[in-house]
Short mmCIF file of C-alpha atoms in Angstrom, two decimals:
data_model
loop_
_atom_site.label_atom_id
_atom_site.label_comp_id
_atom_site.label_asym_id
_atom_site.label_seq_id
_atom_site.Cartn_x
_atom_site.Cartn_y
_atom_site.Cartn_z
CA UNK A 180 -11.05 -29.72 -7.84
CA UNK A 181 -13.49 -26.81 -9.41
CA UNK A 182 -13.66 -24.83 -5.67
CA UNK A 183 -13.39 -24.87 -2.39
CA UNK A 184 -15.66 -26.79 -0.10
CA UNK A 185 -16.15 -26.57 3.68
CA UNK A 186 -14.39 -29.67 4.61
CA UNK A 187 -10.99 -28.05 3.13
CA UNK A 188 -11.47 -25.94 6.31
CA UNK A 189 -12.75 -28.43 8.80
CA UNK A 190 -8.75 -29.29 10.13
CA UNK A 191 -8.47 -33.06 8.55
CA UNK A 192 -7.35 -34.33 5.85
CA UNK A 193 -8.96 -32.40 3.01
CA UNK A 194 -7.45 -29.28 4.85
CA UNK A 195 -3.86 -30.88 4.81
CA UNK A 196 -4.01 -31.84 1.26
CA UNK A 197 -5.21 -27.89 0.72
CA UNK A 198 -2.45 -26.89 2.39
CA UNK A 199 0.34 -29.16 1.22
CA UNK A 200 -0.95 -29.06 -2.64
CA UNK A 201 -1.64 -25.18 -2.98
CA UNK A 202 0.38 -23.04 0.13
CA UNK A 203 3.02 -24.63 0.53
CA UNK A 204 3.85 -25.48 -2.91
CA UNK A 205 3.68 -21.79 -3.76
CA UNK A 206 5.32 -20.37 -0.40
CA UNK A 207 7.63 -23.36 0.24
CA UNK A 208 11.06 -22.27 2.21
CA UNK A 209 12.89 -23.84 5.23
CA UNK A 210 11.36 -22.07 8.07
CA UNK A 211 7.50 -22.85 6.98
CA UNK A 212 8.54 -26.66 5.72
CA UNK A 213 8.88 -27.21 9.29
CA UNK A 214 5.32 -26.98 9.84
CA UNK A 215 5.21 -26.14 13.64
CA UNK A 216 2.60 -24.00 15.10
CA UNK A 217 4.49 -20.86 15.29
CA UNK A 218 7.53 -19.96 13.14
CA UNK A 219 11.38 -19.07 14.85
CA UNK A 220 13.05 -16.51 13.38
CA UNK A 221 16.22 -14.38 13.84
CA UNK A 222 15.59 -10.62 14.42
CA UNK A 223 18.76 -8.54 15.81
CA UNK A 224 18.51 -4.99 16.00
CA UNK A 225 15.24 -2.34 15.98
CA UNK A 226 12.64 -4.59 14.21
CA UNK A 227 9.57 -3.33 12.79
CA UNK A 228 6.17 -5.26 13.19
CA UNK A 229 3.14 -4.62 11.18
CA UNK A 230 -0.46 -6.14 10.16
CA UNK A 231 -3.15 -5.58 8.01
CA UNK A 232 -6.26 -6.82 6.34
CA UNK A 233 -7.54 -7.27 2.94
CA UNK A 234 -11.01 -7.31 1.40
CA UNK A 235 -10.60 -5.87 -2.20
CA UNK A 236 -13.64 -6.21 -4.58
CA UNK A 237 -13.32 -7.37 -7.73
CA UNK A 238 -10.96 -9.72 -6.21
CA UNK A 239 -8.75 -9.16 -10.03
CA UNK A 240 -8.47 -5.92 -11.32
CA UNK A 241 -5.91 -4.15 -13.61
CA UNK A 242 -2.58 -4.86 -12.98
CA UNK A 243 -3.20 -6.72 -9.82
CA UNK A 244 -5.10 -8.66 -7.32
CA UNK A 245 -5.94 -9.01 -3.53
CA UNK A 246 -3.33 -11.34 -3.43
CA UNK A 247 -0.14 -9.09 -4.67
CA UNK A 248 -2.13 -6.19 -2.41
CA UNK A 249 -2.05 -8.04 0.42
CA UNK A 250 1.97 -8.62 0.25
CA UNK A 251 2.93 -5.07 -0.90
CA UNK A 252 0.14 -3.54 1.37
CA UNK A 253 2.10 -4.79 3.98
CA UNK A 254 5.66 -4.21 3.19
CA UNK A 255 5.09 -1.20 2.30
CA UNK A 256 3.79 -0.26 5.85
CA UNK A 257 6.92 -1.48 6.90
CA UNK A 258 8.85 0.42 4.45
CA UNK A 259 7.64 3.48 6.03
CA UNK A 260 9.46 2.83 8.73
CA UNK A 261 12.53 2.49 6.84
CA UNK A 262 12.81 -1.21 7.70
CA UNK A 263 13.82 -4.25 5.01
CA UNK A 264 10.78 -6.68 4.62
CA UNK A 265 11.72 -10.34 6.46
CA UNK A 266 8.74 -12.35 7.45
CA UNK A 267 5.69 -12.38 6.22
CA UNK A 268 2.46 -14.02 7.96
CA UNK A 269 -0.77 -15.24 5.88
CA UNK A 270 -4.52 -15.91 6.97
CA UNK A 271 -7.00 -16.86 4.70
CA UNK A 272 -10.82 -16.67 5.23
CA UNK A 273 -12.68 -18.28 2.32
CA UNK A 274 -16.20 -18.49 1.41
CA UNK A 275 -17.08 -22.05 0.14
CA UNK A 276 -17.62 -22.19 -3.16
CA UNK A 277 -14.85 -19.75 -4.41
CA UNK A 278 -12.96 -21.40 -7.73
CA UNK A 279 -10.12 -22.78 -7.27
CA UNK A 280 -8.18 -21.29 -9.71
CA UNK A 281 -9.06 -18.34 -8.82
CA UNK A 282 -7.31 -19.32 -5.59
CA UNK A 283 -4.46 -20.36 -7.02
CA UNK A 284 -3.86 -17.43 -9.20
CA UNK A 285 -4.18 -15.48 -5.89
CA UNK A 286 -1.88 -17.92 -4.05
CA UNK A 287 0.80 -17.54 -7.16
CA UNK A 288 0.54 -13.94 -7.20
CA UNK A 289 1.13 -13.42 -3.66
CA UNK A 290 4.42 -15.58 -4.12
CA UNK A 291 5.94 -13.76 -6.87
CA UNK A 292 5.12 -10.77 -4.90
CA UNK A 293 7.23 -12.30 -1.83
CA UNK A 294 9.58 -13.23 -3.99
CA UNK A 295 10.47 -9.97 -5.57
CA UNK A 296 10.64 -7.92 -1.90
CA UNK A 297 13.14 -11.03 -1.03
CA UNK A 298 11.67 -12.09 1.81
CA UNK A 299 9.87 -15.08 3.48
CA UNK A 300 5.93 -16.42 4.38
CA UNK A 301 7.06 -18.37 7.46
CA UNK A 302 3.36 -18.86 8.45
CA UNK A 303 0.01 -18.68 8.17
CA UNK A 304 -3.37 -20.12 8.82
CA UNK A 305 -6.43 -20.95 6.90
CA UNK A 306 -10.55 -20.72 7.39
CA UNK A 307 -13.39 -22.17 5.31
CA UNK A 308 -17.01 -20.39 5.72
CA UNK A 309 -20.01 -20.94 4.52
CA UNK A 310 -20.98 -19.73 1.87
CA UNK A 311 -22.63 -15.76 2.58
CA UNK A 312 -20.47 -16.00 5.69
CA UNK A 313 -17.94 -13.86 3.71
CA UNK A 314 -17.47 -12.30 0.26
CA UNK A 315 -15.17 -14.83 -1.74
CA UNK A 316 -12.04 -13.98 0.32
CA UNK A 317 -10.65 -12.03 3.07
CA UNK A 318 -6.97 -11.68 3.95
CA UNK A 319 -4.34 -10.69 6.74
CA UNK A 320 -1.38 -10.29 6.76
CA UNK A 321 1.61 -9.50 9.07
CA UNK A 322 5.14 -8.76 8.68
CA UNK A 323 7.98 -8.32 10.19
CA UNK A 324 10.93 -5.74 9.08
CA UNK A 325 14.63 -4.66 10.15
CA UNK A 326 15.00 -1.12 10.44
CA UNK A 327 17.84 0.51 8.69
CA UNK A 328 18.12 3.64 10.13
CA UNK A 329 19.41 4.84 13.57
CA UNK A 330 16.44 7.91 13.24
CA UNK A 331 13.00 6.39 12.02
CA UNK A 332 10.95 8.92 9.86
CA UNK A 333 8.34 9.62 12.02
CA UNK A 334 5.24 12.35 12.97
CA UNK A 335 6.94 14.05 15.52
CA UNK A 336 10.05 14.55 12.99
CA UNK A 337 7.79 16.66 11.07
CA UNK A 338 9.31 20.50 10.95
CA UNK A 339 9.03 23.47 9.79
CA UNK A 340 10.69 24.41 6.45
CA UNK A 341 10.33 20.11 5.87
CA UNK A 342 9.26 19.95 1.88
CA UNK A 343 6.58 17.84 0.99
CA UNK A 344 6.76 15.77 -1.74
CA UNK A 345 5.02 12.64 -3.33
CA UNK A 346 6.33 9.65 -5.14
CA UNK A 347 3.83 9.28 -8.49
CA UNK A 348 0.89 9.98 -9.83
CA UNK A 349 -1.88 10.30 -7.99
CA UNK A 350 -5.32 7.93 -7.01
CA UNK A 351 -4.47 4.55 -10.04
CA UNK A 352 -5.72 2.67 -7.37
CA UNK A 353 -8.87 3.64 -6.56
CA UNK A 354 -9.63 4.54 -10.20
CA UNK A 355 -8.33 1.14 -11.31
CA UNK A 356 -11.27 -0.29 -8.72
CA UNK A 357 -14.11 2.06 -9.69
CA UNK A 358 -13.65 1.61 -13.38
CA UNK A 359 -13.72 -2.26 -12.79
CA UNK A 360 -16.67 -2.55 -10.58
CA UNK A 361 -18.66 0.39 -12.78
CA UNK A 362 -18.06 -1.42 -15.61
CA UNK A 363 -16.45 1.66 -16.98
CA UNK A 364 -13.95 1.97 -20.55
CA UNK A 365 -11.04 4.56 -19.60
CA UNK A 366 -10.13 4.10 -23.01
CA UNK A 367 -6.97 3.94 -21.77
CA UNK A 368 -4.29 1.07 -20.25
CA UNK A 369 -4.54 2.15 -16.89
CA UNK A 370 -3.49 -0.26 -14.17
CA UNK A 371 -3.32 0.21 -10.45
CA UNK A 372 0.12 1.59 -8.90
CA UNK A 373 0.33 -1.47 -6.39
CA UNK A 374 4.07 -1.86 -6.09
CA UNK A 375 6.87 -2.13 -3.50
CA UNK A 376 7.94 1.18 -1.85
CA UNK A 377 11.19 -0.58 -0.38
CA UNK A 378 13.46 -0.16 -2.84
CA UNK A 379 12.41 3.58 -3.54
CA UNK A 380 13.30 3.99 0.51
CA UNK A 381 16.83 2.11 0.43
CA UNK A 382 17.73 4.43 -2.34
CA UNK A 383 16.94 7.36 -0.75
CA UNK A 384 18.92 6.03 2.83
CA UNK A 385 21.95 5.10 0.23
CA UNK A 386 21.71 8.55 -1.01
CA UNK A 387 22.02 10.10 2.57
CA UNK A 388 18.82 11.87 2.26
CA UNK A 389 17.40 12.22 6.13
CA UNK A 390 14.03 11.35 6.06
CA UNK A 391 11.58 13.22 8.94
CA UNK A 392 8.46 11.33 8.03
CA UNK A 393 7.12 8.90 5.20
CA UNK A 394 3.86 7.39 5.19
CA UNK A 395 2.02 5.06 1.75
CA UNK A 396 -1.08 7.02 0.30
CA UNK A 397 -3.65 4.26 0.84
CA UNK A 398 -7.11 4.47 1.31
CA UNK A 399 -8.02 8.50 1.94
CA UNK A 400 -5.33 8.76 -0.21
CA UNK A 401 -3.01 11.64 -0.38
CA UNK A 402 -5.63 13.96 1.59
CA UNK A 403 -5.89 11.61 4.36
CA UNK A 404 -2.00 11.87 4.94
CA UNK A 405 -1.28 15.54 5.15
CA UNK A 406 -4.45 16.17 7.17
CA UNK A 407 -3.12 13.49 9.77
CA UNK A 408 0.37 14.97 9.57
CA UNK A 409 -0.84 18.25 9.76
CA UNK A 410 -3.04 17.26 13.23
CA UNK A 411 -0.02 15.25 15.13
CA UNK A 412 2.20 17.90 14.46
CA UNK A 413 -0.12 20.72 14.97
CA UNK A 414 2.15 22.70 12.58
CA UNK A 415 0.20 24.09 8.96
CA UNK A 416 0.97 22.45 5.45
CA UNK A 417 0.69 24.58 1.96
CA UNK A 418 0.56 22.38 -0.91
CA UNK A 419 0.09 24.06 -4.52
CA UNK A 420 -2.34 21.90 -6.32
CA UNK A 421 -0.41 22.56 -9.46
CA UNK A 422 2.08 20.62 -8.79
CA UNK A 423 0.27 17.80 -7.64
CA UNK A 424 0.80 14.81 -10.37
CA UNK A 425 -2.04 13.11 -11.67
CA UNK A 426 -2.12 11.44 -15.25
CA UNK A 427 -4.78 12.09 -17.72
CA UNK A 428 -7.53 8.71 -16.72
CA UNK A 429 -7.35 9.41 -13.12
CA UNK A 430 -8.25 13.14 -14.19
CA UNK A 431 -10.81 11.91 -16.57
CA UNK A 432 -12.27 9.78 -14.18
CA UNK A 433 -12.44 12.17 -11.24
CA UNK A 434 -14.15 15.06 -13.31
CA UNK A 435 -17.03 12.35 -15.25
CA UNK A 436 -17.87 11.04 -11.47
CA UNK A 437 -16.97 14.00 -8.66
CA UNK A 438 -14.37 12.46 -7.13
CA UNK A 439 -10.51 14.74 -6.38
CA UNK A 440 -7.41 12.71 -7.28
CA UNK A 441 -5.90 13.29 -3.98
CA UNK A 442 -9.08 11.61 -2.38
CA UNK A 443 -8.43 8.07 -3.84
CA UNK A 444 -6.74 5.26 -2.55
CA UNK A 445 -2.82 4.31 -3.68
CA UNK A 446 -1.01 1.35 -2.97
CA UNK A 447 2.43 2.13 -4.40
CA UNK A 448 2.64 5.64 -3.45
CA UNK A 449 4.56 7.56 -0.50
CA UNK A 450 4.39 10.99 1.17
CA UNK A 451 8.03 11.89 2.66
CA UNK A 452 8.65 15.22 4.55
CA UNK A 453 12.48 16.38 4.79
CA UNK A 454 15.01 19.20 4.66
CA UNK A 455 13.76 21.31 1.85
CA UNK A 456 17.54 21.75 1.06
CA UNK A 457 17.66 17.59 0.28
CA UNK A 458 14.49 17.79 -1.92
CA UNK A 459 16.25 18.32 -5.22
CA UNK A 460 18.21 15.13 -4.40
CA UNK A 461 15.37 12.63 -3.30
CA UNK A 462 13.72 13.91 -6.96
CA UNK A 463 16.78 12.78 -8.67
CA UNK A 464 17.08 9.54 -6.54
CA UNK A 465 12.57 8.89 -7.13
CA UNK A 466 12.95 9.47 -10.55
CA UNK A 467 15.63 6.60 -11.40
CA UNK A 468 12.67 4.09 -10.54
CA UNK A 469 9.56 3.37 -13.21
CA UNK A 470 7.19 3.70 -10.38
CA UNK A 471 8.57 6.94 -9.38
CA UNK A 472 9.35 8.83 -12.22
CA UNK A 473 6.06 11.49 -11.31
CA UNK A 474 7.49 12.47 -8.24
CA UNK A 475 6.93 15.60 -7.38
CA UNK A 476 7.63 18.22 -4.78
CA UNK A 477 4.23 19.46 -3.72
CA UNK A 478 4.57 22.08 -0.98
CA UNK A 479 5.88 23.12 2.32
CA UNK A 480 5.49 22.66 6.07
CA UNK A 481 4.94 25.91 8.11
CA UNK A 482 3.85 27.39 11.42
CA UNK A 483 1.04 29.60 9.55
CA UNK A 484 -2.57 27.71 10.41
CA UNK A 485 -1.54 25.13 12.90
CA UNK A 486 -3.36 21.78 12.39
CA UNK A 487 -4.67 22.70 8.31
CA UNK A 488 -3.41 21.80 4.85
CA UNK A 489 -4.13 24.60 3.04
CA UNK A 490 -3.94 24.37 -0.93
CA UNK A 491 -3.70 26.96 -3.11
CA UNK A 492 -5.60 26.72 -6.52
CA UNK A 493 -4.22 26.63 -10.19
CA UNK A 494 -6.43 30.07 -9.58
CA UNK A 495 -4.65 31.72 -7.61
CA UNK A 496 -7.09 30.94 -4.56
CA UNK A 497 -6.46 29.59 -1.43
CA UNK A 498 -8.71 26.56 0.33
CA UNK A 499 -8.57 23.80 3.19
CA UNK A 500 -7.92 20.86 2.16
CA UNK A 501 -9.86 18.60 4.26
CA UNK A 502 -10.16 15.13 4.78
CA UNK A 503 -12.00 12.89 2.85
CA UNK A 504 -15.79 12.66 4.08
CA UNK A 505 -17.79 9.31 4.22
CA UNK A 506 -16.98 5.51 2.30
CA UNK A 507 -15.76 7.17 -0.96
CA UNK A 508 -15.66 3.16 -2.13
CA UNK A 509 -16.06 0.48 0.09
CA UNK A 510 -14.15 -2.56 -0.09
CA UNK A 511 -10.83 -1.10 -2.47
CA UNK A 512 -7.90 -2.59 -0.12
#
C-alpha cells in the first residue's frame, strides 16, 4: 500500500485491516486488544484528565514529528499537574492520499513515545477525508494521569516572594519549525526540545521541593505564561532578561527574522513558581536531567504592578513584557 485511500475510513473492511495491520500492531496492550467501544480502566485517587489537538506543519521536523508531539504534548499537560501519565486516547483525521509510510513512521513514533512515559493507548478512533478536506493529518489526543501530590501546583498558589524559574533553553521549538518550513540553514544541529516533563516533576516531588504553580511553555511560549500568571493572580512578576537561557541558533534566528526567544513555542519546557528559599534545590534537582541542564532562575513574584511582567533589560532598563501579538506561526503544535 503507497497511501491512504478513502475506503480505509469508510468503517469496513479496508478500515479493519488499517487498524489491525498499522494501530494496533504499534499500540498493542491488553486493555485496547479487547477492542470494545470504550476502554475500562482503574483510576483510584485525584486523577487528572486532559486533551489536546495537533496540526504541526512540516508534519517531520528536527528531532521530531506530530506524532511524538502529540504524546508528549499531552503528558506533559498532565505533568503540570503533578500527575503520572496512564491512559492515553488517539484520533486520527487523514487526508486521502497521505503516504503510508509516512503514517507509519508517525504511528511508530508515537509508540516509542508511549512507551518511554510508561503508559498505555487504550483507545482511539480513526477518519479518512478527502483529499483538501484536511492538511495531511490532524491529531487528538487525551490522557488520563494520577496525581501525586496532596497540593496541586496551581494559579491561585502563586505568591509573593515565589521565584520564577524555567527548565531549558528557550523557543527550539518554534525555531526548529520556522527554519524547516523557510527552508532556512542554522548551520547548526538544532533540534526541537519536544520531550517528557514527567520525570523532571517526580524528581522535584522526590526532592520535597513544594511546587505553587508549573505550567509547559507551548505555543506563546514563555511570554504567554507569565503574562497569564501574572493576570489570575493579579500579583506583578520581574524577570531579568539576563538570565533568561537561550542558546546561540534560537538567538541567531530571532535577531535575522524579528522574532524574541521568549515569544516561541516549546514543547519540553516548564515554568514552576515556588519558595524562593527551595530554588537553589530544584536547580540542582533540573540540572541532573539532559533536557534540563539550562535551567535557570529568572526572576521574582511581587505585589509591585499588579497584573504585569515587567523585565528589566541587559541595559539596565525596565519594560512590560507583554503577550505575544497576532499568529507568530500558524500551524507549529
Amino acid at each position: 500500500m503507497k497511501s491512504i485511500q478513502l475506503s480505509q475510513g469508510g468503517g469496513g473492511l479496508e478500515s479493519q485491516t488499517l487498524i489491525q495491520n498499522l494501530f494496533y500492531r504499534h499500540f498493542n496492550n491488553p486493555i485496547l486488544a479487547q477492542a470494545e467501544d470504550a476502554a475500562l480502566i482503574e483510576c483510584q485517587g485525584q486523577t487528572a484528565f486532559t486533551t489536546d489537538s495537533y496540526t504541526v506543519n512540516p508534519l517531520f521536523f528536527q528531532g521530531g514529528d506530530i506524532g511524538k508531539l502529540a504524546v508528549i504534548g499531552t503528558l506533559n499537560d498532565l505533568a503540570m499537574r503533578t500527575a503520572r501519565p496512564g491512559y492515553l486516547s488517539a484520533g486520527f483525521i487523514i487526508e486521502e492520499g497521505l503516504a503510508y509510510a509516512d503514517l507509519e513512521r508517525i504511528v511508530a513514533s508515537m509508540a516509542q513515545a508511549i512507551a518511554e512515559a510508561d503508559c498505555q493507548l487504550v483507545c482511539g478512533d480513526t477518519k479518512v477525508v478527502p483529499k483538501g478536506a484536511v492538511d495531511k493529518l490532524f491529531i487528538n489526543t487525551s490522557g488520563i494521569g494520577a496525581v501525586q501530590t496532596n497540593h496541586p501546583p496551581a494559579l491561585n498558589r502563586i505568591q509573593p516572594g515565589d521565584a520564577l524559574i524555567v527548565s531549558g533553553d528557550l523557543g527550539r521549538h518554534g525555531a526548529v519549525i520556522m527554519a524547516a518550513r523557510g527552508g532556512l540553514d542554522l548551520n547548526s544541529d538544532l533540534q526541537t526540545d519536544c520531550a517528557l516533563l514527567w520525570p523532571l516533576v517526580e524528581a522535584l516531588l522526590n526532592a520535597g521541593i513544594e511546587l505553587h504553580a508549573l505550567r509547559d511553555a507551548t505555543r506563546g511560549g514563555l511570554a504567554t505564561v507569565l503574562n497569564e500568571w501574572a493576570q489570575a493572580s493579579g500579583l506583578g512578576l520581574a524577570i531579568e532578561e539576563s538570565q533568561l537561557p537561550i542558546c546561540e541558533p534560537v538567538q541567531g534566528l530571532c535577531e535575522l527574522l524579528g522574532f524574541e526567544a521568549y515569544d516561541l513555542a516549546n514543547e519540553g519546557r516548564m515554568v514552576i513558581a515556588l519558595p524562593a528559599d527551595q530554588a537553589e534545590a530544584a536547580l540542582r534537582v533540573l540540572r541532573q536531567f539532559d533536557i534540563s541542564q539550562n535551567a535557570a532562575h529568572i526572576g521574582e513574584v511581587n505585589q509591585h504592578q499588579p497584573g504585569q511582567v515587567i523585565i528589566q533589560t541587559a541595559w539596565g532598563t525596565q519594560r512590560r513584557l507583554h503577550w505575544p501579538n497576532g499568529e507568530l506561526l500558524p500551524r507549529i503544535c
